[in-house]
PDB file of N, CA and C in Angstrom:
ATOM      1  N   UNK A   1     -21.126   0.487 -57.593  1.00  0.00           N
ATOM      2  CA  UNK A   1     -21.550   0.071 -58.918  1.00  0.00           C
ATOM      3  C   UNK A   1     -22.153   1.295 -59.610  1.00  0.00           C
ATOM      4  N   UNK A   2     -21.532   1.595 -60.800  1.00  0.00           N
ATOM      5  CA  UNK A   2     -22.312   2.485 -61.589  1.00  0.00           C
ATOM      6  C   UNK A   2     -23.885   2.397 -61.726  1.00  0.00           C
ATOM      7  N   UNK A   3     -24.599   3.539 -62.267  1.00  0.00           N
ATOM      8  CA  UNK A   3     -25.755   3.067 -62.485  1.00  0.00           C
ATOM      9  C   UNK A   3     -25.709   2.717 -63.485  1.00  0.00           C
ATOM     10  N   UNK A   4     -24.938   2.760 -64.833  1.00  0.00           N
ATOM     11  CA  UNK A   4     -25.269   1.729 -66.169  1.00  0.00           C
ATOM     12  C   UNK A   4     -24.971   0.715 -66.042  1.00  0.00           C
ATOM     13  N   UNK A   5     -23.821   0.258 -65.074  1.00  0.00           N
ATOM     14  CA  UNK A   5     -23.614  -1.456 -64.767  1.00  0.00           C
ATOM     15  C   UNK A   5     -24.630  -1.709 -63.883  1.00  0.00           C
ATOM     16  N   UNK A   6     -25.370  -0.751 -62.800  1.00  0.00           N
ATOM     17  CA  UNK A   6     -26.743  -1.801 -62.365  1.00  0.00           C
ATOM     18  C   UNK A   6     -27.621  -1.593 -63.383  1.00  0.00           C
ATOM     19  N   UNK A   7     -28.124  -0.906 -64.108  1.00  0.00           N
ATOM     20  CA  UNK A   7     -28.920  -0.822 -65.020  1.00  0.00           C
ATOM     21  C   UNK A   7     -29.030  -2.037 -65.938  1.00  0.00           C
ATOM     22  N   UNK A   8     -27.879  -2.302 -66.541  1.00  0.00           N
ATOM     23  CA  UNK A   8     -27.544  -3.622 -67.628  1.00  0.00           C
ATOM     24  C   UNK A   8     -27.511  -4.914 -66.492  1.00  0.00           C
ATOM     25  N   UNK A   9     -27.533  -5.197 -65.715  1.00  0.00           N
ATOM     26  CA  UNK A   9     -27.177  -6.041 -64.725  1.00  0.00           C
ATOM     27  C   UNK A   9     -28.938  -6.420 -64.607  1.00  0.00           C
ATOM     28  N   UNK A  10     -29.614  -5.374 -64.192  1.00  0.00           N
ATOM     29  CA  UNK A  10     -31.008  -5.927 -63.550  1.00  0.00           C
ATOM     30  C   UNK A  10     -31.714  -6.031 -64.953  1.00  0.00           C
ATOM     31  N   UNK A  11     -31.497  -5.599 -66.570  1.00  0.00           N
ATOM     32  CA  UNK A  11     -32.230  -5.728 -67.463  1.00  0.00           C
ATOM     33  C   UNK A  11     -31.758  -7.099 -68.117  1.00  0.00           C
ATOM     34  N   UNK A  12     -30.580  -7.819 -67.333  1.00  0.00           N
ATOM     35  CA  UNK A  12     -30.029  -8.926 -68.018  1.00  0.00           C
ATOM     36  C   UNK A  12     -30.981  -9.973 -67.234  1.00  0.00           C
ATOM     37  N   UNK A  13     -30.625  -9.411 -65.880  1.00  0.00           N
ATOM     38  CA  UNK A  13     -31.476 -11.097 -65.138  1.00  0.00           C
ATOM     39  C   UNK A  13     -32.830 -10.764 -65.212  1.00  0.00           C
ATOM     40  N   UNK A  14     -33.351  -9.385 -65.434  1.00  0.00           N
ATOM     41  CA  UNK A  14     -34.942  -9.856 -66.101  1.00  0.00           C
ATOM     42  C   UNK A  14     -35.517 -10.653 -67.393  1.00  0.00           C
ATOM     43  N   UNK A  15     -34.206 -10.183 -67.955  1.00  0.00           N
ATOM     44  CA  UNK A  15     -34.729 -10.770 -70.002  1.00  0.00           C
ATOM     45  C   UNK A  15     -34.376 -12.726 -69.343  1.00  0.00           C
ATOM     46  N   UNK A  16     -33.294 -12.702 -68.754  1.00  0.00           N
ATOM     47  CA  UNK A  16     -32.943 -14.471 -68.414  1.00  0.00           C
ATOM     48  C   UNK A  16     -34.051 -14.664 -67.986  1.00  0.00           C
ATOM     49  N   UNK A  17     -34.640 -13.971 -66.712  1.00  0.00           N
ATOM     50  CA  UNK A  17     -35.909 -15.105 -66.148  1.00  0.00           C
ATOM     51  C   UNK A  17     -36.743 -15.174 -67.237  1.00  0.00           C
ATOM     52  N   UNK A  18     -37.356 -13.981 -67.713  1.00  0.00           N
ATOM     53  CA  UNK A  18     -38.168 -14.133 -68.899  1.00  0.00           C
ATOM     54  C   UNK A  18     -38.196 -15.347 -69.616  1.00  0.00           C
ATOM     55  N   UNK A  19     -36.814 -15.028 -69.935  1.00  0.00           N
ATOM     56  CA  UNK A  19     -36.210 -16.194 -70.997  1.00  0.00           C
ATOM     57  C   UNK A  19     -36.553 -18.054 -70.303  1.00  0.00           C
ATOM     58  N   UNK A  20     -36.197 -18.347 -69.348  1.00  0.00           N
ATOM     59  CA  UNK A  20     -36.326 -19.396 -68.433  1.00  0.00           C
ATOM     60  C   UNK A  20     -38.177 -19.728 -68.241  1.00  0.00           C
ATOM     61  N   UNK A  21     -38.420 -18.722 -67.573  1.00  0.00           N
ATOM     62  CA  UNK A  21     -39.845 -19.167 -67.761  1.00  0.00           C
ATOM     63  C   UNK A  21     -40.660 -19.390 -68.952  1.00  0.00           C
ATOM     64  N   UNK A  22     -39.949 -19.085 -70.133  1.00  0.00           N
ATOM     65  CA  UNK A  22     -40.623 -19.276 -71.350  1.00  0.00           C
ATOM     66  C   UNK A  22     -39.859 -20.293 -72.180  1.00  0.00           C
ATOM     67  N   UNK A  23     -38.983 -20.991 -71.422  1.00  0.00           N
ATOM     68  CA  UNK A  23     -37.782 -21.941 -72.108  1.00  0.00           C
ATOM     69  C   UNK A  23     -38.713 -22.962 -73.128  1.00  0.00           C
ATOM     70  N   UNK A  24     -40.134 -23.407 -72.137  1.00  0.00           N
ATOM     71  CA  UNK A  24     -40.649 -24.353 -72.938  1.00  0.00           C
ATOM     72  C   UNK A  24     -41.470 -24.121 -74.050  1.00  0.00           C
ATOM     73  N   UNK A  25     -41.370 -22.948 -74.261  1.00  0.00           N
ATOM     74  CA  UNK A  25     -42.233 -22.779 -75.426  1.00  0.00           C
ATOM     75  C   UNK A  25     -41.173 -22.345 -77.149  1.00  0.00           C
ATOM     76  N   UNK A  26     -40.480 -22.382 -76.329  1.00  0.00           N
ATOM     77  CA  UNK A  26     -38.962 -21.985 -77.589  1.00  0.00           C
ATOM     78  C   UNK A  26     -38.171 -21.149 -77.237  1.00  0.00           C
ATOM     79  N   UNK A  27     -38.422 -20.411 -76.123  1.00  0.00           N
ATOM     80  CA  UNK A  27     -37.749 -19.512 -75.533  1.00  0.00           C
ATOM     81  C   UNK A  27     -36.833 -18.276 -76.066  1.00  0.00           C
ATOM     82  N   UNK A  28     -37.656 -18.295 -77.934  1.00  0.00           N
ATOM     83  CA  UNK A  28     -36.740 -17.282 -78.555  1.00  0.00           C
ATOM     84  C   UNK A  28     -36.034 -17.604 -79.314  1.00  0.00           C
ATOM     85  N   UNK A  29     -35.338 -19.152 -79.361  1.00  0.00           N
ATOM     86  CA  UNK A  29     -34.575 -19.591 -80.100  1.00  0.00           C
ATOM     87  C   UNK A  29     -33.335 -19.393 -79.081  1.00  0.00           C
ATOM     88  N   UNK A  30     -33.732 -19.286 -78.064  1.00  0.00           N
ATOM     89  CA  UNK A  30     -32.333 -19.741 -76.788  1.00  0.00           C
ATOM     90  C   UNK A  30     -32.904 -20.651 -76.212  1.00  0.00           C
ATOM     91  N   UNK A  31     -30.823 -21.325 -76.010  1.00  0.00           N
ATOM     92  CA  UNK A  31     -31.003 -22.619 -75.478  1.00  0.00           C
ATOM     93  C   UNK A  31     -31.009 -22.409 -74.029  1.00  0.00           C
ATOM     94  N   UNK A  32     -30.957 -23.385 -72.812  1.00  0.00           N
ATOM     95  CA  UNK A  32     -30.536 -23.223 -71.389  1.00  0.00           C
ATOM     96  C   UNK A  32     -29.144 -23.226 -71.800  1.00  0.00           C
ATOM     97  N   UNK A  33     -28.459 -23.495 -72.287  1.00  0.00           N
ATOM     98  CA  UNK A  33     -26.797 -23.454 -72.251  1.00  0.00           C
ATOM     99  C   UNK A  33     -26.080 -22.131 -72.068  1.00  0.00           C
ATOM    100  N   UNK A  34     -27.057 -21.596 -73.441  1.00  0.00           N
ATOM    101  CA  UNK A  34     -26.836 -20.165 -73.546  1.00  0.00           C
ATOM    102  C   UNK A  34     -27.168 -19.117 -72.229  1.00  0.00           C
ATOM    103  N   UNK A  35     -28.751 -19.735 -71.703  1.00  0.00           N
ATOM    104  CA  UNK A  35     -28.889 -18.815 -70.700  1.00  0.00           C
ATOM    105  C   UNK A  35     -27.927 -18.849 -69.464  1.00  0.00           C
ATOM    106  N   UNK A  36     -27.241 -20.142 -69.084  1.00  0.00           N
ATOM    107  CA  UNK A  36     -26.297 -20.526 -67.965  1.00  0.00           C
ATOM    108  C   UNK A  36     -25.235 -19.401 -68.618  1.00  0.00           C
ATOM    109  N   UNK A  37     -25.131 -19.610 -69.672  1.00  0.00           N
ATOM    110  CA  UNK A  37     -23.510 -18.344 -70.014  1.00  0.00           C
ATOM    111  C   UNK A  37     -23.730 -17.142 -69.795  1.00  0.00           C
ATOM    112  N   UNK A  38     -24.825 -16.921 -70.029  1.00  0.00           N
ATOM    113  CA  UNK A  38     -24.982 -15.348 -69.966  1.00  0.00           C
ATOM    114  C   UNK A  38     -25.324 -15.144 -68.315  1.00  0.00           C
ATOM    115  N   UNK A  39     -25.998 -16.112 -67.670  1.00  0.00           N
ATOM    116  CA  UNK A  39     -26.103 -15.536 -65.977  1.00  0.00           C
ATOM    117  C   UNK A  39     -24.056 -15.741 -65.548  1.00  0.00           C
ATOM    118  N   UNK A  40     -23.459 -16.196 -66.251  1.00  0.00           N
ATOM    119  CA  UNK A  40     -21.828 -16.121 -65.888  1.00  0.00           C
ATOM    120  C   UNK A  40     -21.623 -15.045 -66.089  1.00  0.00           C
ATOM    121  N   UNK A  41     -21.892 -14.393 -67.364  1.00  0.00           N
ATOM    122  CA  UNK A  41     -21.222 -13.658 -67.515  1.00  0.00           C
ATOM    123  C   UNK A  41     -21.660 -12.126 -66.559  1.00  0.00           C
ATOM    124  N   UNK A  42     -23.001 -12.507 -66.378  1.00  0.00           N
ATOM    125  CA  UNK A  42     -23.627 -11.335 -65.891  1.00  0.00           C
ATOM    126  C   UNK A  42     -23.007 -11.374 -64.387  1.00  0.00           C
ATOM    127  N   UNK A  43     -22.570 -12.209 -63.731  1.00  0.00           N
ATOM    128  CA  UNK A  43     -21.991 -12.797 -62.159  1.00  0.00           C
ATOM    129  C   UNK A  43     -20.628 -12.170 -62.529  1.00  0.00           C
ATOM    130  N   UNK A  44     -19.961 -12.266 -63.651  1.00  0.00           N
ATOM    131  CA  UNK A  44     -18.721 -11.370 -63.767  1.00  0.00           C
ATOM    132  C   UNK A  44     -18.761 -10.009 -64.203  1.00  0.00           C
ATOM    133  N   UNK A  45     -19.622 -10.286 -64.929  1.00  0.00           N
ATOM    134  CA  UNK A  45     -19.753  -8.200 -64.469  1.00  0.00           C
ATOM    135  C   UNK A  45     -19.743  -7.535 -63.131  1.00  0.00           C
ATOM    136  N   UNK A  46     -20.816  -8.272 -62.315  1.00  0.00           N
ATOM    137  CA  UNK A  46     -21.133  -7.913 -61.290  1.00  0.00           C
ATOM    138  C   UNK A  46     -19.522  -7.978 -60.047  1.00  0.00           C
ATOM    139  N   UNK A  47     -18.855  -9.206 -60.378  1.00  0.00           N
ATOM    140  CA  UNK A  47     -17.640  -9.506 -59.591  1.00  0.00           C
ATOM    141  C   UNK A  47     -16.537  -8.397 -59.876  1.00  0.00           C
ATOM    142  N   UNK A  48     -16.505  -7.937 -61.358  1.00  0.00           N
ATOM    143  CA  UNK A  48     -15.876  -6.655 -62.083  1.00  0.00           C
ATOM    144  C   UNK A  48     -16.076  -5.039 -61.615  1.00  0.00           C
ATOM    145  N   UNK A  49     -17.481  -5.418 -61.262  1.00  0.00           N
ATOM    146  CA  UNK A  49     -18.068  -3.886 -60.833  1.00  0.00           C
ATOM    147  C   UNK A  49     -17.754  -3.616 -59.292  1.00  0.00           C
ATOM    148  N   UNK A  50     -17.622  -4.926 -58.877  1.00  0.00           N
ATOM    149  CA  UNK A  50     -17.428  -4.654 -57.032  1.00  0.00           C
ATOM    150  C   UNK A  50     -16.089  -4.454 -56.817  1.00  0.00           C
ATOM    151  N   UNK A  51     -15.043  -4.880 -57.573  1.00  0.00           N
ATOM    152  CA  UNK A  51     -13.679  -4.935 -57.857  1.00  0.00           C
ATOM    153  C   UNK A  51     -13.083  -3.799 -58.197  1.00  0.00           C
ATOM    154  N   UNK A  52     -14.116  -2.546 -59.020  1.00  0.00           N
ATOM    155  CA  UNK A  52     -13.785  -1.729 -59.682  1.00  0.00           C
ATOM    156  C   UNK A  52     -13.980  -0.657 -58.376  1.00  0.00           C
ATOM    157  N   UNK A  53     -15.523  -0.690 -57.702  1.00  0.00           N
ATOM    158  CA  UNK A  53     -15.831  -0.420 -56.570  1.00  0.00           C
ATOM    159  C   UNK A  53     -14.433  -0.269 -55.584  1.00  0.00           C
ATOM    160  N   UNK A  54     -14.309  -1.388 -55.367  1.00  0.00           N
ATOM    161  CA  UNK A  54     -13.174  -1.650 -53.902  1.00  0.00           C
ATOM    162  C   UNK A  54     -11.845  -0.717 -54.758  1.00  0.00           C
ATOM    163  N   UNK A  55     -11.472  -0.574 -55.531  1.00  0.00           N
ATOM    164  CA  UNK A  55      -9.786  -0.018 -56.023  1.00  0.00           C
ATOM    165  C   UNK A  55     -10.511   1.575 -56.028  1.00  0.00           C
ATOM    166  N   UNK A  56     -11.446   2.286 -56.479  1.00  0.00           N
ATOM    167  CA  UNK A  56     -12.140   3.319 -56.623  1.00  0.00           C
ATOM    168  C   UNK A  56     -11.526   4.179 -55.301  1.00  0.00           C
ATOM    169  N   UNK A  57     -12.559   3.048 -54.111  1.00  0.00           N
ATOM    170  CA  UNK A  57     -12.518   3.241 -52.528  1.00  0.00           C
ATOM    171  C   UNK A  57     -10.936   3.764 -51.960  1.00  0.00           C
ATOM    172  N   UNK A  58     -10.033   2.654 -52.668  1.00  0.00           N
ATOM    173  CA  UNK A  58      -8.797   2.694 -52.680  1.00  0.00           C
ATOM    174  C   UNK A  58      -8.022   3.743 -52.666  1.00  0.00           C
ATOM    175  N   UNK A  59      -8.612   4.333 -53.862  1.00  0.00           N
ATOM    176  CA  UNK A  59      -7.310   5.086 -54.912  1.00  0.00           C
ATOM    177  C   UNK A  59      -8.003   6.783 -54.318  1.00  0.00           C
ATOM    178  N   UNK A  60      -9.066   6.514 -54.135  1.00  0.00           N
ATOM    179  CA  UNK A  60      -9.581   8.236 -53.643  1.00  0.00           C
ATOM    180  C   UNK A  60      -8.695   9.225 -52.870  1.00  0.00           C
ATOM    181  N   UNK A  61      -8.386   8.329 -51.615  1.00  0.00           N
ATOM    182  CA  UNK A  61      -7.499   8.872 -50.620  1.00  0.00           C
ATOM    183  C   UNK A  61      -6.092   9.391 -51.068  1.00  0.00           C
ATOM    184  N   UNK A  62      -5.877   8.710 -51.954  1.00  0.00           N
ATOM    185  CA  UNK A  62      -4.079   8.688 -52.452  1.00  0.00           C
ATOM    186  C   UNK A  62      -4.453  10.144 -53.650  1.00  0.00           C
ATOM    187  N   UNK A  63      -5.427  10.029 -54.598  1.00  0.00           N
ATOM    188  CA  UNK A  63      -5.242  11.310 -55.335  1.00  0.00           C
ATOM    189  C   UNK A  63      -5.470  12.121 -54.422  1.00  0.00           C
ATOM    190  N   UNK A  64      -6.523  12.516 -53.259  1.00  0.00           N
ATOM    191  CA  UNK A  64      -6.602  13.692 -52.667  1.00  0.00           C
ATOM    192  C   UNK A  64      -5.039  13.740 -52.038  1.00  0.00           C
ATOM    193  N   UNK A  65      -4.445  12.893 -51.401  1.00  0.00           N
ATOM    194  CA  UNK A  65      -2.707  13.266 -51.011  1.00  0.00           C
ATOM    195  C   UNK A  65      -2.372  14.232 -52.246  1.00  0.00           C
ATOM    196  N   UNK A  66      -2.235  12.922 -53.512  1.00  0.00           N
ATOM    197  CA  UNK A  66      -1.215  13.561 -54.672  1.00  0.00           C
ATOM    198  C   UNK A  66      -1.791  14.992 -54.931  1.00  0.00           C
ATOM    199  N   UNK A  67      -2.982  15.505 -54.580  1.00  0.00           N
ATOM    200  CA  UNK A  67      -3.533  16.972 -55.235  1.00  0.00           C
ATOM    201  C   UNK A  67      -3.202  18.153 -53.817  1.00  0.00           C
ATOM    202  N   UNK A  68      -2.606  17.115 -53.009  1.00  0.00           N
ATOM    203  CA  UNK A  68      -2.437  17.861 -51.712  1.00  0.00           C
ATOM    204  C   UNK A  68      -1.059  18.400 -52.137  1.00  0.00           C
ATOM    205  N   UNK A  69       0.019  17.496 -52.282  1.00  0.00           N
ATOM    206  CA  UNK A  69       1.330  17.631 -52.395  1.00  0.00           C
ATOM    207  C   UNK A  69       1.988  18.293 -53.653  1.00  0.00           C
ATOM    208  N   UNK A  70       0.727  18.083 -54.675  1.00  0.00           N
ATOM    209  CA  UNK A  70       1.368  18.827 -56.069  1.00  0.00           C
ATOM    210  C   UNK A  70       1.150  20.341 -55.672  1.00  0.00           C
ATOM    211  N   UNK A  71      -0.336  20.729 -55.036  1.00  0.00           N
ATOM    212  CA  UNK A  71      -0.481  22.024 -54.713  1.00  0.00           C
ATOM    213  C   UNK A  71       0.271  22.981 -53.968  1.00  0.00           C
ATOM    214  N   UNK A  72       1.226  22.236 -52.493  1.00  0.00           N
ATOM    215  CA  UNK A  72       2.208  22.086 -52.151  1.00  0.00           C
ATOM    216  C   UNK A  72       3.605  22.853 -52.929  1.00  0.00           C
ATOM    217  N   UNK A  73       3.861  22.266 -53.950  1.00  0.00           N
ATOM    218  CA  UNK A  73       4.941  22.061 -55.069  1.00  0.00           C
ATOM    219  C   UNK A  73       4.544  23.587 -55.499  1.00  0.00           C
ATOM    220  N   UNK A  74       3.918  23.550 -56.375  1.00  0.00           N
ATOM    221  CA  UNK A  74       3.227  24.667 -57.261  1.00  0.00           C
ATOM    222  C   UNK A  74       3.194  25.923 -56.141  1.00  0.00           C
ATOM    223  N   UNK A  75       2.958  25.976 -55.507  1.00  0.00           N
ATOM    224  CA  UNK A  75       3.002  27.113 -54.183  1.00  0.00           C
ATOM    225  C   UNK A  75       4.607  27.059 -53.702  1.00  0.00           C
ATOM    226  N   UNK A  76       5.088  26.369 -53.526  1.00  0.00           N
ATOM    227  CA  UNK A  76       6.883  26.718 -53.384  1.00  0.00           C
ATOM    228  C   UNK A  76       7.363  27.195 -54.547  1.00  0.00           C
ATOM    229  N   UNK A  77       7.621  26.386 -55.807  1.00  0.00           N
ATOM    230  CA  UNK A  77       7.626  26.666 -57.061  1.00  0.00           C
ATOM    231  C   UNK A  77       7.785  28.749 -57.540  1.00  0.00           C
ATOM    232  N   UNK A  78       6.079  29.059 -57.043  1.00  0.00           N
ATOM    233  CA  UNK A  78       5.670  30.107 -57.714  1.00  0.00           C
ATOM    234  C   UNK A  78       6.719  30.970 -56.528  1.00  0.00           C
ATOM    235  N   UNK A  79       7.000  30.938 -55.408  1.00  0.00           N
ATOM    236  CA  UNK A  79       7.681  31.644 -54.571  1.00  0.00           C
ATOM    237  C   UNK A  79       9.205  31.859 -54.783  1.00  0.00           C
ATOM    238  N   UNK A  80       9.290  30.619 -55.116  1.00  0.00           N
ATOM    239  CA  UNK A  80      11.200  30.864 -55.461  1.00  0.00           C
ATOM    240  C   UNK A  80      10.883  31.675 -56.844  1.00  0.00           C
ATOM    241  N   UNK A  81      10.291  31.211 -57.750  1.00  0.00           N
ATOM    242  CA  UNK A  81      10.438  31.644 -58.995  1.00  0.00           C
ATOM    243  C   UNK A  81      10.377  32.984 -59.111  1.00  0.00           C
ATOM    244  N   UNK A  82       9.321  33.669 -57.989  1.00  0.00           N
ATOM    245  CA  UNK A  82       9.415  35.344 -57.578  1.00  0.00           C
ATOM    246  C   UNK A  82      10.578  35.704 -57.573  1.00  0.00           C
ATOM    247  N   UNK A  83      11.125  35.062 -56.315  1.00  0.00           N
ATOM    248  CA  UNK A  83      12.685  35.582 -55.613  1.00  0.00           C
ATOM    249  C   UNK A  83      13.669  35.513 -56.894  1.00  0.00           C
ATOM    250  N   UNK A  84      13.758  34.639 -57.797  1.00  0.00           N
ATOM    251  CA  UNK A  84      14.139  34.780 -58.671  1.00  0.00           C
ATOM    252  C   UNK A  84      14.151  35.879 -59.773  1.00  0.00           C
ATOM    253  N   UNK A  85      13.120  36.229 -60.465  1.00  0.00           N
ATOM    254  CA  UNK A  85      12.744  37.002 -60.986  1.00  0.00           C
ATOM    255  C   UNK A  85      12.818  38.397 -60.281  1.00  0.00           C
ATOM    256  N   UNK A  86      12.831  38.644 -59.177  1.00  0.00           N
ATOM    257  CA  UNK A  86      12.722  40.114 -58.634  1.00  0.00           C
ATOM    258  C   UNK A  86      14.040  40.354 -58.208  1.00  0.00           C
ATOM    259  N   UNK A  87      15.352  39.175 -58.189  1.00  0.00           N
ATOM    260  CA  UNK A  87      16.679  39.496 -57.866  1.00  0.00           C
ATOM    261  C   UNK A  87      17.706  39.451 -58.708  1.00  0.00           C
ATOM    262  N   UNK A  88      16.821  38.710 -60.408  1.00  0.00           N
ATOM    263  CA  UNK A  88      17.892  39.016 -61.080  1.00  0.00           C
ATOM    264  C   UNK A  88      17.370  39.059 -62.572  1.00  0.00           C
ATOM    265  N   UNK A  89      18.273  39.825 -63.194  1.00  0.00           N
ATOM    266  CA  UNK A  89      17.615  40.140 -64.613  1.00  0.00           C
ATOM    267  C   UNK A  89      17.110  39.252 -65.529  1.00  0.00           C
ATOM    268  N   UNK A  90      16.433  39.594 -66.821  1.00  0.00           N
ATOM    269  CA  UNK A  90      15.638  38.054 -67.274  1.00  0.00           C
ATOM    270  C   UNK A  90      16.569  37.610 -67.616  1.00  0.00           C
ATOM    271  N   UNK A  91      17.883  38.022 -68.463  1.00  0.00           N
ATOM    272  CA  UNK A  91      18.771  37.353 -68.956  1.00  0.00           C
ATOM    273  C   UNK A  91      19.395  36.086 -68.405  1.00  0.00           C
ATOM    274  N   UNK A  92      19.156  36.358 -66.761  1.00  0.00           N
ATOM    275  CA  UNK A  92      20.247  35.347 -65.928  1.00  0.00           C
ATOM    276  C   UNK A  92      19.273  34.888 -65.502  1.00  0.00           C
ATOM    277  N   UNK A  93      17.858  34.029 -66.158  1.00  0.00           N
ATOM    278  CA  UNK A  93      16.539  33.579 -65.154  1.00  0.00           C
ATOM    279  C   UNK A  93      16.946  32.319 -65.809  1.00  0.00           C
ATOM    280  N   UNK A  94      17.295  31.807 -66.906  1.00  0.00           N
ATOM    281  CA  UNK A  94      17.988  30.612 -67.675  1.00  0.00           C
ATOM    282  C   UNK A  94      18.606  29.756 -66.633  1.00  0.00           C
ATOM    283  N   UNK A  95      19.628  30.724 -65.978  1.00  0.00           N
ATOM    284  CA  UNK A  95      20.379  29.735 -65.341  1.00  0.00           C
ATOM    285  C   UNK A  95      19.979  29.330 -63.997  1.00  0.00           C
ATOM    286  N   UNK A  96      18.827  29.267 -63.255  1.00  0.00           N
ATOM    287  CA  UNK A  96      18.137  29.292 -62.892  1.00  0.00           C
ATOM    288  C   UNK A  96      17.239  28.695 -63.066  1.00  0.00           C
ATOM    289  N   UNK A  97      16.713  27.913 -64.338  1.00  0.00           N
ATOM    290  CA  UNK A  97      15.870  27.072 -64.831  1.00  0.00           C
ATOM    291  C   UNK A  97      14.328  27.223 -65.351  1.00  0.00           C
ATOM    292  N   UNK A  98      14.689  28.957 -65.108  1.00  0.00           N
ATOM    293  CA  UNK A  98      13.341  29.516 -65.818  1.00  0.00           C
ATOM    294  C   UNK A  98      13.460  29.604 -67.141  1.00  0.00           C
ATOM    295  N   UNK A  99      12.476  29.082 -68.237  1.00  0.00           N
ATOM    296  CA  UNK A  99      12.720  29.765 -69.294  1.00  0.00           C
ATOM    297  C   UNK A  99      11.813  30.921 -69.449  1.00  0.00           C
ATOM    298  N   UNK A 100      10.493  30.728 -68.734  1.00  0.00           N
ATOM    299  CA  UNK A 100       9.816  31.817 -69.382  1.00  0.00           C
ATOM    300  C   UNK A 100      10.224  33.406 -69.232  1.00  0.00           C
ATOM    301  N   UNK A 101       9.212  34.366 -69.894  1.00  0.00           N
ATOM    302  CA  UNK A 101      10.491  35.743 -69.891  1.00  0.00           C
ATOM    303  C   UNK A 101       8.578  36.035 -70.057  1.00  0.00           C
ATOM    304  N   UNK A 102       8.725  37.323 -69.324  1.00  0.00           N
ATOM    305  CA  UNK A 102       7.790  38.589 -69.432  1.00  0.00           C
ATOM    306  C   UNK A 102       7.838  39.338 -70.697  1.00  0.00           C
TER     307      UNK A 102
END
């Protein structure tokens, strides 16, 4: 969980209790209806944030692969593209699939 989603999370169910323990005095001009919606909604943030959590956990492993395998790429890449360049003139680097030129 981020700290601005716990942050908003623990300043929500403090203002609710607030709110609850002071229901009988007017409570602000909130109803209990209202406060039941907002502890929902605050239970789906929280269900959102653990969700976001768990795919986070997920997905870490797979970019460090993909930054493994692109680096990979980019390091073969720069090697042929040498052999290329040092065996044949820029003119014929086109066909070859280089465009760039020195």
């Amino acid at each position: 969980m981020t700290k601005t989603v716990e942050t908003q999370i623990e300043k929500s169910q403090n203002l609710i209790k607030g709110l609850r323990k002071h229901l009988s005095e007017g409570g602000g001009g909130t109803t209990l209806q209202e406060l039941s919606a907002m502890e929902q909604t605050v239970t789906e943030l929280m269900a959102a944030s653990d969700e976001c959590d768990r795919l986070r956990a997920e997905l870490a492993p797979k970019v460090q692969y993909l930054n493994k395998v692109l680096d990979k790429v980019r390091d073969e890449y720069v090697v042929r593209k040498l052999i290329v360049r040092n065996n044949y003139p820029k003119e014929r680097w086109a066909d070859y699939g280089l465009q760039d030129k020195r």
